[in-house]
Amino acid sequence: MPKAVIQYYWRFREMKVVPPTPDRIERLIRTAIRTIEEQFFQDTLEKLPTASLSKLDSLVDRIAFLNEHQDGPSSDKVLLSFHELKADPGKPGVIIRASYGSHYRRLVPEILGILEFRSNNEVHRPVIRALELVKKF
């Protein structure tokens, strides 16, 4: 698990908020990156001159894609316009997880690997030994 996911997990814990699953945190990070990239691309597109935009549109409009569902050995091409390409939503990328149980089980070894528990109090010794066993196995 990336270090950023663990840092976000602890940040949620510091705020006393139930942290989302690691998959959800990774999805939030990917969404933030995609949002920044889209804003960058939009800003770049707005700064392009009109002549460049029209040339780009004409290039994209002339792109030919092979029709994968076509019967027979013929290699006819299907032309798709830029607007049709933008209208295609693509494959959904959201996977809904049914349980948080595996979320906590996956985080415990990594958290125990980062943290070190020490105490001179004899009352805490059984807990520290138990944590060492969990870390070991």
Coordinates of N, CA and C in Angstrom, one line a residue:
M1 N 0.9 -1.2 0.0 CA 0.0 0.0 0.0 C 0.9 1.2 0.0
P2 N 0.6 2.2 -0.8 CA 1.4 3.4 -0.9 C 1.5 4.2 0.4
K3 N 2.6 4.8 0.6 CA 2.7 5.6 1.9 C 1.7 6.7 2.0
A4 N 1.3 7.3 0.8 CA 0.3 8.4 0.9 C -1.0 7.9 1.4
V5 N -1.4 6.6 1.1 CA -2.7 6.1 1.6 C -2.6 5.9 3.1
I6 N -1.5 5.5 3.7 CA -1.3 5.4 5.1 C -1.4 6.8 5.8
Q7 N -0.7 7.7 5.1 CA -0.8 9.1 5.7 C -2.2 9.7 5.7
Y8 N -3.0 9.4 4.6 CA -4.3 9.9 4.6 C -5.2 9.2 5.7
Y9 N -4.9 7.9 5.9 CA -5.6 7.1 6.9 C -5.4 7.7 8.3
W10 N -4.1 8.0 8.6 CA -3.8 8.6 9.9 C -4.4 10.1 10.0
R11 N -4.4 10.8 8.9 CA -5.0 12.1 8.9 C -6.5 12.1 9.3
F12 N -7.2 11.1 8.7 CA -8.6 10.9 9.1 C -8.8 10.5 10.6
R13 N -7.9 9.7 11.1 CA -7.9 9.3 12.5 C -7.6 10.5 13.4
E14 N -6.7 11.3 13.0 CA -6.4 12.5 13.8 C -7.6 13.5 13.9
M15 N -8.4 13.5 12.8 CA -9.6 14.4 12.7 C -10.8 13.7 13.4
K16 N -10.5 12.5 14.0 CA -11.6 11.7 14.6 C -12.7 11.4 13.7
V17 N -12.4 11.1 12.4 CA -13.4 10.7 11.4 C -13.1 9.2 11.0
V18 N -14.1 8.4 10.8 CA -13.9 7.1 10.4 C -13.2 7.1 9.0
P19 N -12.0 6.5 8.9 CA -11.3 6.6 7.6 C -12.0 5.7 6.6
P20 N -11.9 6.2 5.3 CA -12.5 5.3 4.3 C -11.5 4.1 4.0
T21 N -12.0 3.2 3.2 CA -11.2 2.0 2.9 C -10.0 2.5 2.1
P22 N -8.9 1.7 2.1 CA -7.7 2.0 1.2 C -8.1 2.2 -0.3
D23 N -9.0 1.4 -0.7 CA -9.5 1.5 -2.1 C -10.1 2.8 -2.4
R24 N -10.9 3.3 -1.4 CA -11.6 4.5 -1.5 C -10.6 5.7 -1.5
I25 N -9.6 5.6 -0.6 CA -8.6 6.6 -0.5 C -7.8 6.7 -1.8
E26 N -7.5 5.6 -2.4 CA -6.8 5.6 -3.7 C -7.7 6.2 -4.8
R27 N -9.0 5.9 -4.7 CA -9.9 6.5 -5.7 C -10.0 8.0 -5.5
L28 N -10.0 8.5 -4.3 CA -10.0 9.9 -4.0 C -8.7 10.6 -4.6
I29 N -7.6 9.9 -4.4 CA -6.3 10.5 -4.9 C -6.4 10.5 -6.4
R30 N -6.8 9.4 -7.1 CA -6.9 9.4 -8.5 C -7.9 10.5 -9.0
T31 N -9.0 10.7 -8.3 CA -9.9 11.7 -8.7 C -9.3 13.1 -8.6
A32 N -8.5 13.3 -7.6 CA -7.9 14.6 -7.4 C -6.9 14.8 -8.6
I33 N -6.1 13.8 -8.9 CA -5.1 13.9 -10.0 C -5.8 14.2 -11.3
R34 N -6.9 13.4 -11.6 CA -7.7 13.6 -12.8 C -8.2 15.0 -12.9
T35 N -8.8 15.5 -11.8 CA -9.3 16.9 -11.8 C -8.3 17.9 -12.1
I36 N -7.1 17.8 -11.5 CA -6.0 18.7 -11.8 C -5.6 18.6 -13.3
E37 N -5.5 17.4 -13.8 CA -5.1 17.2 -15.2 C -6.1 17.8 -16.1
E38 N -7.4 17.6 -15.8 CA -8.4 18.1 -16.7 C -8.4 19.7 -16.7
Q39 N -8.2 20.3 -15.5 CA -8.1 21.7 -15.5 C -6.9 22.2 -16.3
F40 N -5.8 21.5 -16.2 CA -4.6 21.9 -16.9 C -4.9 21.8 -18.4
F41 N -5.5 20.7 -18.9 CA -5.8 20.6 -20.3 C -6.8 21.6 -20.7
Q42 N -7.8 21.9 -19.9 CA -8.8 23.0 -20.3 C -8.1 24.3 -20.4
D43 N -7.2 24.7 -19.5 CA -6.5 25.9 -19.5 C -5.6 26.0 -20.8
T44 N -5.0 24.9 -21.1 CA -4.1 24.8 -22.3 C -4.9 25.0 -23.6
L45 N -6.1 24.3 -23.6 CA -7.0 24.4 -24.8 C -7.5 25.8 -25.0
E46 N -7.8 26.5 -23.9 CA -8.3 27.9 -24.0 C -7.2 28.9 -24.5
K47 N -5.9 28.5 -24.3 CA -4.8 29.4 -24.7 C -4.4 29.1 -26.2
L48 N -4.9 28.0 -26.8 CA -4.5 27.7 -28.2 C -5.2 28.7 -29.1
P49 N -4.5 29.1 -30.2 CA -5.1 30.0 -31.2 C -6.2 29.2 -31.9
T50 N -7.1 30.0 -32.5 CA -8.3 29.4 -33.3 C -7.8 28.6 -34.4
A51 N -6.7 29.0 -35.1 CA -6.2 28.2 -36.3 C -5.7 26.8 -35.8
S52 N -5.1 26.8 -34.7 CA -4.6 25.5 -34.2 C -5.7 24.6 -33.8
L53 N -6.8 25.2 -33.2 CA -7.9 24.4 -32.8 C -8.6 23.8 -34.0
S54 N -8.8 24.6 -35.0 CA -9.5 24.0 -36.2 C -8.7 22.9 -36.9
K55 N -7.3 23.0 -36.9 CA -6.5 22.0 -37.4 C -6.6 20.7 -36.6
L56 N -6.6 20.9 -35.3 CA -6.7 19.7 -34.4 C -8.1 19.0 -34.6
D57 N -9.2 19.8 -34.7 CA -10.5 19.2 -34.9 C -10.6 18.5 -36.2
S58 N -10.0 19.0 -37.3 CA -10.0 18.3 -38.6 C -9.2 17.0 -38.5
L59 N -8.1 17.0 -37.8 CA -7.3 15.8 -37.6 C -8.1 14.7 -36.9
V60 N -8.8 15.1 -35.8 CA -9.5 14.2 -35.0 C -10.7 13.7 -35.7
D61 N -11.4 14.5 -36.5 CA -12.5 14.1 -37.3 C -12.2 13.1 -38.4
R62 N -10.9 13.1 -38.8 CA -10.5 12.2 -39.9 C -10.0 10.8 -39.4
I63 N -9.9 10.7 -38.1 CA -9.3 9.4 -37.6 C -10.3 8.3 -37.8
A64 N -9.8 7.2 -38.4 CA -10.7 6.0 -38.7 C -10.4 4.9 -37.7
F65 N -11.5 4.3 -37.3 CA -11.4 3.2 -36.4 C -12.0 1.9 -37.0
L66 N -11.3 0.8 -36.9 CA -11.8 -0.4 -37.4 C -13.0 -0.9 -36.5
N67 N -14.0 -1.3 -37.2 CA -15.2 -1.8 -36.5 C -15.0 -3.2 -36.1
E68 N -14.9 -3.4 -34.7 CA -14.5 -4.7 -34.2 C -15.7 -5.7 -34.3
H69 N -16.9 -5.3 -34.4 CA -18.0 -6.2 -34.5 C -18.5 -6.5 -35.9
Q70 N -17.7 -6.1 -36.9 CA -18.1 -6.3 -38.2 C -17.9 -7.8 -38.6
D71 N -18.8 -8.3 -39.4 CA -18.7 -9.7 -39.8 C -17.9 -9.8 -41.1
G72 N -17.3 -10.9 -41.4 CA -16.6 -11.1 -42.6 C -15.1 -10.6 -42.6
P73 N -14.4 -11.0 -43.7 CA -13.0 -10.6 -43.7 C -12.7 -9.2 -44.2
S74 N -13.7 -8.5 -44.6 CA -13.5 -7.1 -45.1 C -13.0 -6.2 -44.1
S75 N -12.2 -5.2 -44.5 CA -11.6 -4.3 -43.5 C -12.2 -2.9 -43.7
D76 N -13.5 -2.8 -43.8 CA -14.2 -1.5 -43.9 C -13.9 -0.7 -42.7
K77 N -13.8 0.6 -42.8 CA -13.5 1.5 -41.7 C -14.7 2.3 -41.3
V78 N -14.8 2.6 -40.0 CA -15.9 3.4 -39.6 C -15.3 4.7 -39.1
L79 N -15.9 5.8 -39.6 CA -15.4 7.1 -39.2 C -16.2 7.7 -38.0
L80 N -15.5 8.1 -37.0 CA -16.2 8.6 -35.8 C -15.8 10.1 -35.7
S81 N -16.7 10.9 -35.4 CA -16.4 12.3 -35.3 C -15.9 12.6 -33.8
F82 N -15.3 13.7 -33.7 CA -14.8 14.1 -32.4 C -15.9 14.2 -31.3
H83 N -17.1 14.7 -31.7 CA -18.2 14.8 -30.8 C -18.7 13.4 -30.4
E84 N -18.7 12.4 -31.3 CA -19.1 11.1 -30.9 C -18.1 10.5 -29.9
L85 N -16.8 10.7 -30.1 CA -15.8 10.2 -29.2 C -15.9 10.8 -27.8
K86 N -16.3 12.1 -27.8 CA -16.4 12.8 -26.5 C -17.7 12.3 -25.8
A87 N -18.7 11.9 -26.6 CA -20.0 11.5 -26.0 C -19.9 10.1 -25.4
D88 N -19.0 9.3 -25.8 CA -18.8 7.9 -25.3 C -18.4 8.0 -23.8
P89 N -19.2 7.5 -22.9 CA -18.8 7.6 -21.5 C -17.7 6.7 -21.1
G90 N -17.4 5.6 -21.9 CA -16.4 4.6 -21.6 C -16.9 3.6 -20.5
K91 N -15.9 2.8 -20.1 CA -16.2 1.8 -19.2 C -16.3 2.3 -17.8
P92 N -17.3 2.0 -17.0 CA -17.4 2.5 -15.6 C -16.2 1.9 -14.8
G93 N -15.6 2.8 -13.9 CA -14.5 2.3 -13.2 C -14.7 2.2 -11.7
V94 N -16.0 2.2 -11.2 CA -16.2 2.2 -9.8 C -16.6 0.8 -9.4
I95 N -15.9 0.3 -8.4 CA -16.2 -1.0 -7.8 C -16.7 -0.8 -6.4
I96 N -17.9 -1.3 -6.1 CA -18.4 -1.1 -4.8 C -18.0 -2.3 -3.9
R97 N -17.4 -2.0 -2.8 CA -16.9 -3.0 -1.8 C -18.1 -3.3 -0.8
A98 N -18.2 -4.5 -0.5 CA -19.3 -4.9 0.4 C -19.0 -4.8 1.8
S99 N -17.7 -4.9 2.2 CA -17.4 -5.0 3.6 C -16.2 -4.1 3.9
Y100 N -16.1 -3.6 5.1 CA -15.0 -2.9 5.6 C -14.0 -3.8 6.3
G101 N -14.4 -5.0 6.6 CA -13.6 -6.0 7.4 C -12.2 -6.2 6.8
S102 N -12.1 -6.4 5.5 CA -10.8 -6.7 4.9 C -10.0 -5.4 4.9
H103 N -10.6 -4.2 4.9 CA -10.0 -2.9 5.0 C -9.1 -2.8 6.2
Y104 N -9.7 -3.1 7.4 CA -8.9 -3.0 8.6 C -7.9 -4.1 8.8
R105 N -8.2 -5.3 8.3 CA -7.2 -6.4 8.4 C -6.0 -6.2 7.5
R106 N -6.2 -5.5 6.4 CA -5.0 -5.2 5.5 C -4.2 -4.0 6.1
L107 N -4.8 -3.1 6.8 CA -4.1 -2.0 7.3 C -3.3 -2.3 8.6
V108 N -3.7 -3.3 9.4 CA -3.1 -3.6 10.7 C -1.6 -3.9 10.5
P109 N -1.2 -4.9 9.6 CA 0.2 -5.2 9.5 C 1.1 -4.0 9.1
E110 N 0.6 -3.2 8.2 CA 1.3 -2.0 7.8 C 1.5 -1.0 8.9
I111 N 0.4 -0.8 9.7 CA 0.5 0.2 10.8 C 1.4 -0.4 11.9
L112 N 1.3 -1.7 12.2 CA 2.2 -2.2 13.2 C 3.7 -2.2 12.7
G113 N 3.9 -2.3 11.4 CA 5.3 -2.2 10.8 C 5.8 -0.8 11.0
I114 N 5.0 0.2 11.0 CA 5.4 1.6 11.2 C 5.6 2.0 12.6
L115 N 4.7 1.6 13.5 CA 4.7 2.0 14.9 C 5.6 1.1 15.7
E116 N 6.1 1.6 16.8 CA 6.9 0.8 17.7 C 6.2 1.1 19.1
F117 N 5.9 0.0 19.8 CA 5.2 0.1 21.1 C 6.2 -0.3 22.2
R118 N 6.4 0.6 23.2 CA 7.3 0.3 24.3 C 6.6 0.8 25.6
S119 N 6.9 0.1 26.6 CA 6.3 0.5 27.9 C 7.1 -0.2 29.0
N120 N 7.4 0.5 30.1 CA 8.0 -0.1 31.3 C 6.9 -0.6 32.3
N121 N 5.7 -0.4 32.0 CA 4.6 -0.8 32.9 C 4.3 -2.3 32.6
E122 N 4.3 -3.1 33.7 CA 4.1 -4.6 33.5 C 2.7 -4.9 33.1
V123 N 1.8 -4.0 33.3 CA 0.4 -4.2 32.9 C 0.3 -4.2 31.4
H124 N 1.1 -3.5 30.7 CA 1.1 -3.4 29.3 C 1.8 -4.5 28.6
R125 N 2.6 -5.3 29.3 CA 3.5 -6.3 28.7 C 2.7 -7.3 27.8
P126 N 1.5 -7.9 28.4 CA 0.8 -8.8 27.5 C 0.3 -8.2 26.2
V127 N -0.1 -7.0 26.3 CA -0.6 -6.3 25.0 C 0.5 -6.2 24.1
I128 N 1.7 -5.8 24.6 CA 2.9 -5.6 23.7 C 3.3 -6.9 23.1
R129 N 3.3 -8.0 23.9 CA 3.6 -9.3 23.4 C 2.6 -9.7 22.3
A130 N 1.3 -9.5 22.5 CA 0.3 -9.8 21.6 C 0.5 -9.0 20.2
L131 N 0.9 -7.8 20.3 CA 1.1 -7.0 19.1 C 2.4 -7.5 18.4
E132 N 3.4 -8.0 19.1 CA 4.6 -8.6 18.5 C 4.2 -9.8 17.7
L133 N 3.3 -10.6 18.3 CA 2.8 -11.9 17.7 C 2.0 -11.5 16.4
V134 N 1.2 -10.5 16.5 CA 0.4 -10.1 15.3 C 1.3 -9.6 14.2
K135 N 2.4 -8.9 14.6 CA 3.3 -8.4 13.6 C 4.1 -9.5 13.0
K136 N 4.4 -10.5 13.8 CA 5.2 -11.7 13.4 C 4.5 -12.5 12.4
F137 N 3.2 -12.7 12.6 CA 2.4 -13.6 11.7 C 1.5 -12.8 10.9

